[in-house]
CSV table of C-alpha atoms in Angstrom, one decimal:
chain,number,residue,atom,x,y,z
A,1,GLY,CA,0.0,0.0,0.0
A,2,LEU,CA,0.8,3.6,0.1
A,3,HIS,CA,2.8,3.6,3.4
A,4,GLU,CA,4.4,0.1,3.3
A,5,ALA,CA,7.9,1.4,2.4
A,6,ASP,CA,7.7,3.9,5.3
A,7,LEU,CA,6.6,1.2,7.7
A,8,LEU,CA,9.4,-1.1,6.6
A,9,ARG,CA,12.0,1.6,7.1
A,10,VAL,CA,10.7,2.1,10.7
A,11,VAL,CA,10.7,-1.6,11.4
A,12,ASP,CA,14.1,-2.1,9.7
A,13,ASP,CA,16.4,-0.7,12.4
A,14,GLY,CA,19.4,-2.7,11.1
A,15,GLU,CA,18.7,-5.8,13.0
A,16,PRO,CA,17.5,-8.9,11.2
A,17,ALA,CA,13.7,-9.0,11.5
A,18,HIS,CA,11.3,-11.8,11.1
A,19,PHE,CA,7.7,-11.3,10.1
A,20,ARG,CA,4.9,-13.7,10.2
A,21,GLU,CA,1.3,-13.4,9.1
A,22,VAL,CA,-1.1,-13.2,12.0
A,23,THR,CA,-4.8,-13.9,12.2
A,24,ALA,CA,-7.4,-11.4,13.2
A,25,HIS,CA,-8.0,-13.4,16.4
A,26,GLU,CA,-4.3,-13.0,17.3
A,27,VAL,CA,-4.5,-9.3,16.9
A,28,ILE,CA,-7.7,-9.2,19.1
A,29,ALA,CA,-6.0,-11.3,21.7
A,30,LEU,CA,-3.3,-8.6,22.1
A,31,ALA,CA,-5.9,-6.1,23.2
A,32,ASP,CA,-7.6,-8.4,25.6
A,33,PRO,CA,-8.2,-6.4,28.9
A,34,VAL,CA,-7.4,-8.0,32.2
A,35,PRO,CA,-10.7,-9.2,33.8
A,36,LEU,CA,-11.8,-7.8,37.2
A,37,ALA,CA,-11.2,-10.2,40.0
A,38,ASP,CA,-13.5,-8.8,42.7
A,39,ARG,CA,-16.6,-10.5,44.1
A,40,ARG,CA,-19.0,-8.2,42.4
A,41,ALA,CA,-17.5,-9.1,39.0
A,42,GLN,CA,-17.6,-12.8,39.9
A,43,ALA,CA,-21.3,-12.5,40.9
A,44,LEU,CA,-22.2,-10.7,37.7
A,45,VAL,CA,-20.3,-13.3,35.6
A,46,ALA,CA,-22.3,-16.0,37.4
A,47,LYS,CA,-25.6,-14.2,36.7
A,48,ALA,CA,-24.5,-13.7,33.1
A,49,GLY,CA,-23.7,-17.4,32.8
A,50,ASP,CA,-27.3,-18.2,33.8
A,51,ALA,CA,-28.8,-15.4,31.6
A,52,LEU,CA,-26.8,-16.4,28.5
A,53,HIS,CA,-26.6,-20.2,29.0
A,54,ASP,CA,-28.3,-21.0,25.7
A,55,GLN,CA,-26.0,-18.7,23.7
A,56,ARG,CA,-22.8,-20.7,24.4
A,57,VAL,CA,-20.7,-17.8,25.3
A,58,SER,CA,-18.5,-17.0,28.2
A,59,VAL,CA,-18.6,-13.6,30.0
A,60,GLN,CA,-15.9,-11.5,31.6
A,61,VAL,CA,-15.9,-8.1,33.3
A,62,ALA,CA,-13.0,-5.7,32.7
A,63,GLY,CA,-12.4,-2.0,32.5
A,64,PHE,CA,-11.4,-0.6,29.2
A,65,GLU,CA,-11.6,2.5,27.0
A,66,PRO,CA,-13.6,4.0,25.6
A,67,ALA,CA,-15.8,4.0,28.7
A,68,GLU,CA,-18.8,4.8,26.5
A,69,ARG,CA,-18.7,1.3,25.0
A,70,PRO,CA,-20.6,-1.0,27.3
A,71,VAL,CA,-19.5,-4.3,25.9
A,72,LEU,CA,-17.1,-6.0,23.4
A,73,TRP,CA,-17.5,-9.3,21.5
A,74,TRP,CA,-14.4,-11.5,21.2
A,75,PRO,CA,-15.1,-14.3,18.8
A,76,ALA,CA,-13.6,-17.7,19.5
A,77,ALA,CA,-10.5,-18.6,17.5
A,78,PRO,CA,-11.3,-20.7,14.4
A,79,ALA,CA,-9.3,-23.6,15.9
A,80,GLU,CA,-11.4,-23.4,19.1
A,81,ARG,CA,-14.8,-23.6,17.3
A,82,SER,CA,-16.6,-26.9,17.7
A,83,PRO,CA,-20.2,-27.7,18.1
A,84,ASP,CA,-19.8,-27.9,21.9
A,85,ALA,CA,-17.3,-25.0,22.4
A,86,ASP,CA,-18.2,-21.4,23.3
A,87,ARG,CA,-18.7,-19.2,20.3
A,88,GLY,CA,-16.8,-16.3,22.0
A,89,VAL,CA,-16.5,-14.0,24.9
A,90,VAL,CA,-18.9,-11.2,25.9
A,91,LEU,CA,-16.6,-8.6,27.7
A,92,LEU,CA,-18.6,-6.2,29.9
A,93,ASN,CA,-16.9,-2.8,30.4
A,94,ALA,CA,-16.7,-2.1,34.2
A,95,SER,CA,-16.0,1.6,33.2
A,96,HIS,CA,-19.5,2.0,31.6
A,97,THR,CA,-22.3,3.4,33.7
A,98,ALA,CA,-24.8,0.6,32.9
A,99,VAL,CA,-22.3,-2.1,33.7
A,100,LYS,CA,-21.4,-0.3,37.0
A,101,ARG,CA,-25.1,-0.4,37.9
A,102,LEU,CA,-25.2,-4.2,37.2
A,103,LEU,CA,-22.1,-4.6,39.3
A,104,ASP,CA,-23.7,-2.7,42.2
A,105,ALA,CA,-27.1,-4.4,41.9
A,106,PRO,CA,-28.2,-6.3,45.0
A,107,PRO,CA,-27.6,-10.1,44.9
A,108,GLU,CA,-31.3,-10.9,44.6
A,109,ALA,CA,-31.8,-8.5,41.6
A,110,ASP,CA,-32.8,-10.1,38.3
A,111,VAL,CA,-30.4,-8.7,35.7
A,112,THR,CA,-31.3,-11.2,33.0
A,113,ALA,CA,-32.8,-8.7,30.6
A,114,PRO,CA,-30.0,-6.1,30.7
A,115,LEU,CA,-27.4,-8.9,30.2
A,116,GLN,CA,-29.3,-10.3,27.2
A,117,ALA,CA,-29.6,-6.9,25.7
A,118,LEU,CA,-25.8,-6.3,26.2
A,119,TYR,CA,-25.1,-9.6,24.6
A,120,VAL,CA,-26.9,-8.7,21.4
A,121,THR,CA,-25.3,-5.2,21.6
A,122,ALA,CA,-21.9,-6.9,21.7
A,123,LEU,CA,-22.7,-9.0,18.6
A,124,LEU,CA,-23.9,-5.9,16.7
A,125,LEU,CA,-20.9,-3.9,17.7
A,126,GLY,CA,-18.7,-6.8,16.7
A,127,ARG,CA,-20.4,-6.8,13.3
A,128,VAL,CA,-22.0,-10.2,13.7
A,129,GLU,CA,-25.0,-10.7,11.5
A,130,PRO,CA,-27.9,-11.1,13.9
A,131,THR,CA,-30.0,-14.2,13.6
A,132,ASP,CA,-33.7,-14.4,14.1
A,133,ALA,CA,-33.0,-15.8,17.5
A,134,HIS,CA,-30.8,-12.8,18.4
A,135,VAL,CA,-33.6,-10.4,17.3
A,136,ALA,CA,-36.1,-12.3,19.4
A,137,LEU,CA,-33.8,-12.3,22.4
A,138,LEU,CA,-33.4,-8.5,22.1
A,139,ARG,CA,-37.1,-8.0,21.7
A,140,THR,CA,-37.8,-10.0,24.8
A,141,ALA,CA,-35.1,-8.3,26.8
A,142,VAL,CA,-36.4,-4.8,25.9
A,143,ALA,CA,-39.9,-5.8,26.7
A,144,ASP,CA,-38.8,-7.2,30.1
A,145,LEU,CA,-36.8,-4.0,30.8
A,146,ILE,CA,-39.9,-1.9,30.0
A,147,GLU,CA,-42.1,-4.0,32.2
A,148,ALA,CA,-39.6,-3.9,35.1
A,149,ARG,CA,-39.5,-0.1,35.1
A,150,PRO,CA,-41.3,1.3,38.2
A,151,GLY,CA,-44.2,3.7,37.6
């Protein structure tokens, strides 16, 4: 491309360099934030496991930038994909206001609907084509959120 020669000059500092092709999943793994290890995060991950059990995903909570982004989707590496394996990781952003509220929710609070909505949001932000089941899950989550509003 236009800047390849400039990039190679920067990389070529006189030392022999070795380049290898990397997959998109390897690049994503480099940016993987460190999960929170406190009891609130563990409790939210457990609730998310229940709320998203049928989706075959794992859930983590970590703080990352931008704080305005509530969730990320990390797809499973192609080698890890099997019919029984998780499809990927839903990474909840502990820096986001909505996720902070979920972390601070009382233990008895039902947070199924917000977690389901955040899951579909993660897929959409990750440019995953939503299936009819995803759309139905989002529709149900939004209806549950509306019905749960006081007043």
